[in-house]
GROMACS .gro file of N, CA and C in nm:
model
  447
    1MET      N    1   0.947   5.327  -4.867
    1MET     CA    2   0.943   5.243  -4.718
    1MET      C    3   1.079   5.144  -4.618
    2ASP      N    4   1.103   5.163  -4.619
    2ASP     CA    5   1.217   5.078  -4.602
    2ASP      C    6   1.234   4.982  -4.485
    3GLN      N    7   1.090   4.926  -4.426
    3GLN     CA    8   1.045   4.815  -4.389
    3GLN      C    9   1.072   4.734  -4.430
    4SER      N   10   1.098   4.613  -4.368
    4SER     CA   11   1.027   4.457  -4.427
    4SER      C   12   0.911   4.467  -4.421
    5VAL      N   13   0.842   4.403  -4.459
    5VAL     CA   14   0.664   4.333  -4.595
    5VAL      C   15   0.702   4.244  -4.579
    6TYR      N   16   0.527   4.193  -4.549
    6TYR     CA   17   0.539   4.084  -4.564
    6TYR      C   18   0.523   4.007  -4.749
    7ASP      N   19   0.556   3.926  -4.710
    7ASP     CA   20   0.447   3.764  -4.893
    7ASP      C   21   0.308   3.846  -4.873
    8VAL      N   22   0.310   3.826  -4.935
    8VAL     CA   23   0.149   3.874  -5.030
    8VAL      C   24   0.142   3.770  -5.142
    9LYS      N   25   0.003   3.684  -5.172
    9LYS     CA   26  -0.032   3.677  -5.227
    9LYS      C   27  -0.170   3.721  -5.257
   10VAL      N   28  -0.075   3.740  -5.389
   10VAL     CA   29  -0.196   3.845  -5.535
   10VAL      C   30  -0.328   3.706  -5.548
   11LEU      N   31  -0.499   3.808  -5.573
   11LEU     CA   32  -0.543   3.728  -5.550
   11LEU      C   33  -0.684   3.834  -5.641
   12GLU      N   34  -0.772   3.736  -5.689
   12GLU     CA   35  -0.888   3.812  -5.809
   12GLU      C   36  -0.877   3.914  -5.804
   13ASP      N   37  -0.738   3.868  -5.896
   13ASP     CA   38  -0.695   3.966  -6.033
   13ASP      C   39  -0.606   4.023  -6.038
   14GLY      N   40  -0.564   4.103  -5.932
   14GLY     CA   41  -0.465   4.129  -5.890
   14GLY      C   42  -0.587   4.271  -5.753
   15CYS      N   43  -0.624   4.315  -5.754
   15CYS     CA   44  -0.743   4.299  -5.652
   15CYS      C   45  -0.736   4.346  -5.502
   16ARG      N   46  -0.733   4.228  -5.488
   16ARG     CA   47  -0.669   4.166  -5.354
   16ARG      C   48  -0.547   4.074  -5.310
   17PHE      N   49  -0.490   4.125  -5.220
   17PHE     CA   50  -0.339   4.112  -5.208
   17PHE      C   51  -0.378   3.968  -5.008
   18ASP      N   52  -0.345   3.846  -4.981
   18ASP     CA   53  -0.324   3.882  -4.904
   18ASP      C   54  -0.162   3.774  -4.809
   19PHE      N   55  -0.156   3.844  -4.736
   19PHE     CA   56  -0.069   3.785  -4.606
   19PHE      C   57  -0.082   3.773  -4.428
   20MET      N   58  -0.015   3.760  -4.374
   20MET     CA   59   0.049   3.716  -4.257
   20MET      C   60   0.090   3.779  -4.170
   21SER      N   61   0.028   3.827  -4.105
   21SER     CA   62   0.025   3.936  -3.971
   21SER      C   63   0.085   3.870  -3.871
   22ILE      N   64   0.295   3.919  -3.893
   22ILE     CA   65   0.314   3.822  -3.726
   22ILE      C   66   0.335   3.901  -3.629
   23GLY      N   67   0.317   3.886  -3.577
   23GLY     CA   68   0.287   4.008  -3.414
   23GLY      C   69   0.277   3.852  -3.293
   24TYR      N   70   0.175   3.990  -3.249
   24TYR     CA   71   0.130   3.898  -3.027
   24TYR      C   72   0.092   3.690  -3.166
   25THR      N   73   0.033   3.794  -3.267
   25THR     CA   74  -0.024   3.646  -3.308
   25THR      C   75  -0.002   3.617  -3.465
   26ALA      N   76  -0.060   3.466  -3.523
   26ALA     CA   77  -0.015   3.571  -3.699
   26ALA      C   78  -0.136   3.491  -3.729
   27THR      N   79  -0.171   3.575  -3.815
   27THR     CA   80  -0.364   3.655  -3.838
   27THR      C   81  -0.342   3.670  -4.070
   28HIS      N   82  -0.399   3.634  -4.082
   28HIS     CA   83  -0.430   3.656  -4.114
   28HIS      C   84  -0.544   3.773  -4.265
   29LYS      N   85  -0.423   3.875  -4.315
   29LYS     CA   86  -0.575   3.988  -4.338
   29LYS      C   87  -0.507   3.964  -4.471
   30ALA      N   88  -0.616   4.075  -4.492
   30ALA     CA   89  -0.644   4.058  -4.712
   30ALA      C   90  -0.655   4.191  -4.693
   31ILE      N   91  -0.564   4.282  -4.826
   31ILE     CA   92  -0.577   4.377  -4.923
   31ILE      C   93  -0.662   4.419  -4.970
   32LEU      N   94  -0.819   4.491  -5.023
   32LEU     CA   95  -0.867   4.490  -5.067
   32LEU      C   96  -0.878   4.627  -5.192
   33TYR      N   97  -0.869   4.696  -5.291
   33TYR     CA   98  -0.912   4.732  -5.369
   33TYR      C   99  -1.035   4.682  -5.471
   34GLN      N  100  -1.091   4.800  -5.418
   34GLN     CA  101  -1.239   4.762  -5.447
   34GLN      C  102  -1.252   4.906  -5.544
   35GLU      N  103  -1.321   4.873  -5.706
   35GLU     CA  104  -1.340   5.014  -5.768
   35GLU      C  105  -1.502   5.058  -5.725
   36THR      N  106  -1.583   5.179  -5.683
   36THR     CA  107  -1.552   5.254  -5.709
   36THR      C  108  -1.711   5.266  -5.813
   37GLU      N  109  -1.819   5.268  -5.782
   37GLU     CA  110  -1.848   5.386  -5.880
   37GLU      C  111  -1.834   5.497  -6.026
   38ILE      N  112  -1.735   5.494  -5.896
   38ILE     CA  113  -1.684   5.657  -6.010
   38ILE      C  114  -1.579   5.586  -6.080
   39PRO      N  115  -1.522   5.606  -6.166
   39PRO     CA  116  -1.416   5.582  -6.291
   39PRO      C  117  -1.330   5.632  -6.247
   40PHE      N  118  -1.160   5.484  -6.228
   40PHE     CA  119  -1.101   5.491  -6.173
   40PHE      C  120  -1.087   5.517  -6.038
   41LEU      N  121  -1.157   5.506  -5.951
   41LEU     CA  122  -1.172   5.547  -5.853
   41LEU      C  123  -1.168   5.445  -5.721
   42TYR      N  124  -1.112   5.380  -5.638
   42TYR     CA  125  -1.141   5.215  -5.559
   42TYR      C  126  -1.054   5.311  -5.427
   43THR      N  127  -1.125   5.155  -5.305
   43THR     CA  128  -1.151   5.225  -5.226
   43THR      C  129  -1.032   5.099  -5.163
   44LEU      N  130  -0.976   5.142  -5.065
   44LEU     CA  131  -0.832   5.072  -4.971
   44LEU      C  132  -0.857   4.967  -4.929
   45ILE      N  133  -0.873   4.849  -4.857
   45ILE     CA  134  -0.982   4.830  -4.733
   45ILE      C  135  -0.832   4.731  -4.719
   46LEU      N  136  -0.820   4.715  -4.603
   46LEU     CA  137  -0.766   4.649  -4.503
   46LEU      C  138  -0.832   4.579  -4.419
   47ALA      N  139  -0.809   4.407  -4.407
   47ALA     CA  140  -0.929   4.404  -4.324
   47ALA      C  141  -0.858   4.238  -4.298
   48GLU      N  142  -0.935   4.183  -4.159
   48GLU     CA  143  -0.863   4.026  -4.153
   48GLU      C  144  -1.044   3.976  -4.187
   49VAL      N  145  -0.892   3.820  -4.249
   49VAL     CA  146  -0.998   3.671  -4.270
   49VAL      C  147  -1.009   3.604  -4.108
   50GLN      N  148  -1.104   3.622  -4.160
   50GLN     CA  149  -1.165   3.510  -4.038
   50GLN      C  150  -1.154   3.370  -4.087
   51TRP      N  151  -1.147   3.296  -3.974
   51TRP     CA  152  -1.191   3.115  -3.994
   51TRP      C  153  -1.313   3.107  -4.068
   52ASP      N  154  -1.359   3.103  -4.169
   52ASP     CA  155  -1.473   3.106  -4.218
   52ASP      C  156  -1.441   3.099  -4.364
   53GLY      N  157  -1.338   3.291  -4.317
   53GLY     CA  158  -1.297   3.334  -4.456
   53GLY      C  159  -1.387   3.474  -4.525
   54LYS      N  160  -1.457   3.460  -4.418
   54LYS     CA  161  -1.531   3.584  -4.482
   54LYS      C  162  -1.393   3.698  -4.383
   55LEU      N  163  -1.435   3.898  -4.555
   55LEU     CA  164  -1.322   3.925  -4.422
   55LEU      C  165  -1.468   3.971  -4.314
   56SER      N  166  -1.316   4.114  -4.206
   56SER     CA  167  -1.324   4.197  -4.122
   56SER      C  168  -1.311   4.316  -4.160
   57ALA      N  169  -1.352   4.403  -4.199
   57ALA     CA  170  -1.312   4.520  -4.190
   57ALA      C  171  -1.287   4.534  -4.043
   58THR      N  172  -1.375   4.573  -3.976
   58THR     CA  173  -1.405   4.628  -3.820
   58THR      C  174  -1.364   4.570  -3.719
   59ILE      N  175  -1.238   4.496  -3.744
   59ILE     CA  176  -1.193   4.365  -3.588
   59ILE      C  177  -1.085   4.419  -3.598
   60ASN      N  178  -1.050   4.496  -3.494
   60ASN     CA  179  -0.899   4.631  -3.427
   60ASN      C  180  -0.835   4.550  -3.341
   61ASN      N  181  -0.731   4.446  -3.449
   61ASN     CA  182  -0.694   4.374  -3.397
   61ASN      C  183  -0.525   4.429  -3.326
   62SER      N  184  -0.429   4.471  -3.225
   62SER     CA  185  -0.357   4.494  -3.212
   62SER      C  186  -0.219   4.362  -3.174
   63ASN      N  187  -0.188   4.426  -3.335
   63ASN     CA  188  -0.094   4.290  -3.321
   63ASN      C  189   0.069   4.263  -3.281
   64ALA      N  190   0.015   4.455  -3.256
   64ALA     CA  191   0.183   4.464  -3.260
   64ALA      C  192   0.294   4.474  -3.373
   65ASP      N  193   0.259   4.509  -3.517
   65ASP     CA  194   0.389   4.467  -3.657
   65ASP      C  195   0.278   4.559  -3.751
   66VAL      N  196   0.290   4.660  -3.641
   66VAL     CA  197   0.217   4.731  -3.738
   66VAL      C  198   0.316   4.880  -3.847
   67LYS      N  199   0.468   4.850  -3.873
   67LYS     CA  200   0.545   4.876  -3.949
   67LYS      C  201   0.581   4.814  -4.092
   68PRO      N  202   0.561   4.673  -4.022
   68PRO     CA  203   0.560   4.572  -4.175
   68PRO      C  204   0.424   4.554  -4.248
   69THR      N  205   0.307   4.600  -4.194
   69THR     CA  206   0.153   4.637  -4.275
   69THR      C  207   0.192   4.719  -4.314
   70MET      N  208   0.195   4.838  -4.282
   70MET     CA  209   0.246   4.974  -4.366
   70MET      C  210   0.311   4.970  -4.465
   71ALA      N  211   0.412   4.880  -4.446
   71ALA     CA  212   0.531   4.888  -4.551
   71ALA      C  213   0.464   4.735  -4.632
   72THR      N  214   0.378   4.636  -4.624
   72THR     CA  215   0.322   4.556  -4.679
   72THR      C  216   0.170   4.646  -4.781
   73ILE      N  217   0.096   4.728  -4.715
   73ILE     CA  218   0.023   4.777  -4.779
   73ILE      C  219   0.057   4.893  -4.906
   74SER      N  220   0.178   4.993  -4.815
   74SER     CA  221   0.312   5.056  -4.946
   74SER      C  222   0.282   4.911  -5.059
   75LYS      N  223   0.366   4.816  -5.077
   75LYS     CA  224   0.422   4.748  -5.161
   75LYS      C  225   0.289   4.679  -5.228
   76THR      N  226   0.225   4.713  -5.215
   76THR     CA  227   0.052   4.650  -5.264
   76THR      C  228  -0.001   4.788  -5.377
   77ILE      N  229   0.013   4.844  -5.289
   77ILE     CA  230  -0.075   5.051  -5.335
   77ILE      C  231   0.048   5.017  -5.471
   78GLU      N  232   0.219   4.993  -5.442
   78GLU     CA  233   0.290   5.020  -5.609
   78GLU      C  234   0.232   4.902  -5.688
   79THR      N  235   0.240   4.828  -5.642
   79THR     CA  236   0.174   4.649  -5.717
   79THR      C  237   0.084   4.681  -5.810
   80PHE      N  238  -0.074   4.722  -5.739
   80PHE     CA  239  -0.190   4.761  -5.773
   80PHE      C  240  -0.176   4.929  -5.948
   81THR      N  241  -0.107   5.017  -5.838
   81THR     CA  242  -0.130   5.103  -5.925
   81THR      C  243  -0.054   5.139  -6.065
   82ALA      N  244   0.046   4.970  -6.085
   82ALA     CA  245   0.150   4.958  -6.132
   82ALA      C  246   0.040   4.878  -6.273
   83ALA      N  247   0.000   4.845  -6.207
   83ALA     CA  248  -0.141   4.683  -6.326
   83ALA      C  249  -0.262   4.841  -6.385
   84HIS      N  250  -0.336   4.912  -6.268
   84HIS     CA  251  -0.363   4.986  -6.235
   84HIS      C  252  -0.370   5.165  -6.311
   85PRO      N  253  -0.281   5.194  -6.339
   85PRO     CA  254  -0.199   5.310  -6.376
   85PRO      C  255  -0.254   5.398  -6.328
   86ARG      N  256  -0.373   5.383  -6.389
   86ARG     CA  257  -0.536   5.606  -6.447
   86ARG      C  258  -0.582   5.529  -6.289
   87ALA      N  259  -0.544   5.407  -6.190
   87ALA     CA  260  -0.647   5.419  -6.043
   87ALA      C  261  -0.607   5.525  -5.914
   88VAL      N  262  -0.727   5.607  -5.846
   88VAL     CA  263  -0.639   5.742  -5.766
   88VAL      C  264  -0.714   5.656  -5.638
   89VAL      N  265  -0.659   5.582  -5.527
   89VAL     CA  266  -0.620   5.554  -5.429
   89VAL      C  267  -0.696   5.583  -5.349
   90GLY      N  268  -0.804   5.562  -5.241
   90GLY     CA  269  -0.862   5.591  -5.143
   90GLY      C  270  -0.854   5.545  -5.012
   91PHE      N  271  -0.868   5.592  -4.956
   91PHE     CA  272  -0.787   5.505  -4.790
   91PHE      C  273  -0.806   5.572  -4.657
   92MET      N  274  -0.902   5.527  -4.562
   92MET     CA  275  -0.865   5.541  -4.429
   92MET      C  276  -0.845   5.501  -4.351
   93GLY      N  277  -0.850   5.466  -4.167
   93GLY     CA  278  -0.857   5.415  -4.113
   93GLY      C  279  -0.985   5.367  -4.081
   94ASN      N  280  -1.011   5.225  -4.000
   94ASN     CA  281  -1.139   5.222  -3.991
   94ASN      C  282  -1.200   5.261  -3.809
   95THR      N  283  -1.021   5.338  -3.719
   95THR     CA  284  -1.040   5.452  -3.605
   95THR      C  285  -0.962   5.576  -3.632
   96ASP      N  286  -1.022   5.647  -3.508
   96ASP     CA  287  -0.967   5.762  -3.582
   96ASP      C  288  -0.814   5.733  -3.523
   97ALA      N  289  -0.736   5.591  -3.460
   97ALA     CA  290  -0.597   5.579  -3.427
   97ALA      C  291  -0.498   5.503  -3.523
   98LYS      N  292  -0.606   5.465  -3.610
   98LYS     CA  293  -0.557   5.403  -3.755
   98LYS      C  294  -0.524   5.532  -3.855
   99THR      N  295  -0.614   5.576  -3.827
   99THR     CA  296  -0.639   5.725  -3.948
   99THR      C  297  -0.498   5.750  -3.884
  100ARG      N  298  -0.449   5.782  -3.821
  100ARG     CA  299  -0.329   5.882  -3.667
  100ARG      C  300  -0.258   5.778  -3.788
  101LEU      N  301  -0.192   5.647  -3.790
  101LEU     CA  302  -0.170   5.509  -3.837
  101LEU      C  303  -0.079   5.568  -3.962
  102TYR      N  304  -0.177   5.550  -4.044
  102TYR     CA  305  -0.247   5.590  -4.157
  102TYR      C  306  -0.129   5.726  -4.223
  103ARG      N  307  -0.157   5.823  -4.169
  103ARG     CA  308  -0.123   6.006  -4.105
  103ARG      C  309   0.090   5.973  -4.106
  104ILE      N  310   0.098   5.856  -4.000
  104ILE     CA  311   0.236   5.925  -3.960
  104ILE      C  312   0.299   5.829  -4.023
  105ALA      N  313   0.243   5.724  -4.118
  105ALA     CA  314   0.338   5.628  -4.206
  105ALA      C  315   0.435   5.693  -4.378
  106ILE      N  316   0.278   5.757  -4.373
  106ILE     CA  317   0.255   5.872  -4.503
  106ILE      C  318   0.405   6.002  -4.497
  107SER      N  319   0.457   6.027  -4.362
  107SER     CA  320   0.462   6.124  -4.380
  107SER      C  321   0.628   6.057  -4.297
  108ARG      N  322   0.661   5.950  -4.309
  108ARG     CA  323   0.748   5.946  -4.264
  108ARG      C  324   0.771   5.924  -4.368
  109ASP      N  325   0.726   5.863  -4.522
  109ASP     CA  326   0.819   5.815  -4.574
  109ASP      C  327   0.740   5.903  -4.688
  110LEU      N  328   0.739   6.044  -4.670
  110LEU     CA  329   0.682   6.123  -4.757
  110LEU      C  330   0.735   6.175  -4.891
  111ASP      N  331   0.901   6.137  -4.907
  111ASP     CA  332   0.987   6.244  -4.975
  111ASP      C  333   1.032   6.173  -5.084
  112LYS      N  334   0.977   5.997  -5.085
  112LYS     CA  335   1.017   5.889  -5.090
  112LYS      C  336   0.870   5.856  -5.133
  113PHE      N  337   0.778   5.892  -5.104
  113PHE     CA  338   0.624   5.872  -5.185
  113PHE      C  339   0.610   5.950  -5.316
  114LEU      N  340   0.682   6.090  -5.273
  114LEU     CA  341   0.595   6.180  -5.414
  114LEU      C  342   0.758   6.182  -5.459
  115GLU      N  343   0.782   6.094  -5.523
  115GLU     CA  344   0.894   6.023  -5.627
  115GLU      C  345   0.820   5.923  -5.691
  116LYS      N  346   0.667   5.932  -5.645
  116LYS     CA  347   0.622   5.771  -5.795
  116LYS      C  348   0.447   5.848  -5.768
  117TYR      N  349   0.384   5.898  -5.695
  117TYR     CA  350   0.271   5.913  -5.643
  117TYR      C  351   0.246   6.053  -5.584
  118LEU      N  352   0.070   6.137  -5.618
  118LEU     CA  353   0.006   6.200  -5.610
  118LEU      C  354  -0.046   6.185  -5.495
  119ILE      N  355  -0.058   6.286  -5.408
  119ILE     CA  356  -0.125   6.213  -5.208
  119ILE      C  357  -0.198   6.290  -5.222
  120TRP      N  358  -0.375   6.316  -5.162
  120TRP     CA  359  -0.422   6.413  -5.095
  120TRP      C  360  -0.461   6.368  -5.016
  121GLY      N  361  -0.422   6.476  -4.920
  121GLY     CA  362  -0.544   6.440  -4.760
  121GLY      C  363  -0.701   6.521  -4.725
  122VAL      N  364  -0.834   6.442  -4.710
  122VAL     CA  365  -0.986   6.507  -4.735
  122VAL      C  366  -0.937   6.562  -4.533
  123ARG      N  367  -0.873   6.660  -4.525
  123ARG     CA  368  -0.855   6.774  -4.393
  123ARG      C  369  -1.001   6.686  -4.316
  124SER      N  370  -1.011   6.634  -4.173
  124SER     CA  371  -1.155   6.683  -4.068
  124SER      C  372  -1.217   6.793  -3.984
  125ASP      N  373  -1.069   6.873  -4.004
  125ASP     CA  374  -1.196   7.051  -3.972
  125ASP      C  375  -1.238   7.091  -4.023
  126ASN      N  376  -1.228   7.063  -4.205
  126ASN     CA  377  -1.375   7.164  -4.263
  126ASN      C  378  -1.330   7.052  -4.353
  127GLY      N  379  -1.302   6.925  -4.392
  127GLY     CA  380  -1.373   6.859  -4.541
  127GLY      C  381  -1.284   6.885  -4.656
  128LYS      N  382  -1.125   6.974  -4.667
  128LYS     CA  383  -1.161   7.026  -4.809
  128LYS      C  384  -1.018   6.919  -4.820
  129ARG      N  385  -0.989   6.902  -4.988
  129ARG     CA  386  -0.929   6.844  -4.907
  129ARG      C  387  -0.817   6.919  -5.015
  130GLU      N  388  -0.631   6.844  -4.991
  130GLU     CA  389  -0.506   6.924  -5.118
  130GLU      C  390  -0.372   6.811  -5.003
  131LEU      N  391  -0.342   6.859  -5.105
  131LEU     CA  392  -0.175   6.839  -5.168
  131LEU      C  393  -0.149   6.754  -4.949
  132PHE      N  394  -0.026   6.669  -4.991
  132PHE     CA  395  -0.090   6.560  -4.855
  132PHE      C  396   0.012   6.629  -4.769
  133LYS      N  397  -0.041   6.732  -4.676
  133LYS     CA  398   0.061   6.753  -4.531
  133LYS      C  399   0.113   6.725  -4.427
  134PRO      N  400   0.279   6.663  -4.433
  134PRO     CA  401   0.294   6.631  -4.274
  134PRO      C  402   0.281   6.740  -4.139
  135ASN      N  403   0.150   6.692  -4.017
  135ASN     CA  404   0.113   6.696  -3.938
  135ASN      C  405  -0.052   6.706  -3.981
  136GLN      N  406  -0.137   6.747  -4.028
  136GLN     CA  407  -0.304   6.850  -4.086
  136GLN      C  408  -0.342   6.663  -4.030
  137PRO      N  409  -0.468   6.721  -3.987
  137PRO     CA  410  -0.541   6.636  -3.893
  137PRO      C  411  -0.687   6.567  -4.112
  138TYR      N  412  -0.637   6.503  -4.157
  138TYR     CA  413  -0.714   6.383  -4.236
  138TYR      C  414  -0.755   6.329  -4.193
  139GLN      N  415  -0.845   6.296  -4.259
  139GLN     CA  416  -0.948   6.169  -4.239
  139GLN      C  417  -0.973   6.074  -4.341
  140TYR      N  418  -0.916   6.107  -4.423
  140TYR     CA  419  -0.894   5.973  -4.558
  140TYR      C  420  -0.825   6.031  -4.682
  141PHE      N  421  -0.769   5.978  -4.719
  141PHE     CA  422  -0.648   6.008  -4.803
  141PHE      C  423  -0.664   5.982  -4.989
  142PHE      N  424  -0.633   6.011  -5.107
  142PHE     CA  425  -0.612   5.977  -5.150
  142PHE      C  426  -0.389   5.980  -5.265
  143VAL      N  427  -0.434   5.834  -5.342
  143VAL     CA  428  -0.309   5.813  -5.340
  143VAL      C  429  -0.298   5.783  -5.522
  144THR      N  430  -0.194   5.817  -5.624
  144THR     CA  431  -0.199   5.838  -5.782
  144THR      C  432  -0.131   5.821  -5.807
  145SER      N  433  -0.070   5.752  -5.896
  145SER     CA  434   0.064   5.729  -5.992
  145SER      C  435   0.103   5.868  -6.045
  146ARG      N  436   0.253   5.881  -6.041
  146ARG     CA  437   0.288   6.028  -6.053
  146ARG      C  438   0.311   6.040  -6.203
  147PHE      N  439   0.389   5.880  -6.245
  147PHE     CA  440   0.355   5.867  -6.410
  147PHE      C  441   0.238   5.772  -6.521
  148VAL      N  442   0.052   5.882  -6.503
  148VAL     CA  443  -0.067   5.858  -6.596
  148VAL      C  444  -0.006   5.825  -6.714
  149THR      N  445   0.018   5.710  -6.745
  149THR     CA  446   0.008   5.665  -6.918
  149THR      C  447  -0.114   5.684  -7.004
   0.00000   0.00000   0.00000
């Protein structure tokens, strides 16, 4: 992605990345990589850090900074998969609109992503996983490094 990215603070052994989203307001956000019960499968979560330090992945804050936020998520995927080369990262938006934003962001820079990653989508119309193709109705995405060591 050739967008500006936010400066991130790496926490929790590289599984959490905090940053300030600057749009209509300054909003403290966190990108988390949570390991699942399935070996090497992680869930990516974008959350807001509330005033008491708790995380909320359900707040729908439209801060008018989609491009730098998506570029920051992309950069953390790069950092995380470099540290965890066998990881498969799964993610979706917490609303249909946010899932669509992920699809648009991936589609926009697909050629660049495919240089480094394998990307799959899970279709919302039939639930099947397939290699990512632009303009398809995906409900969930998976990303892994193309170069597993």
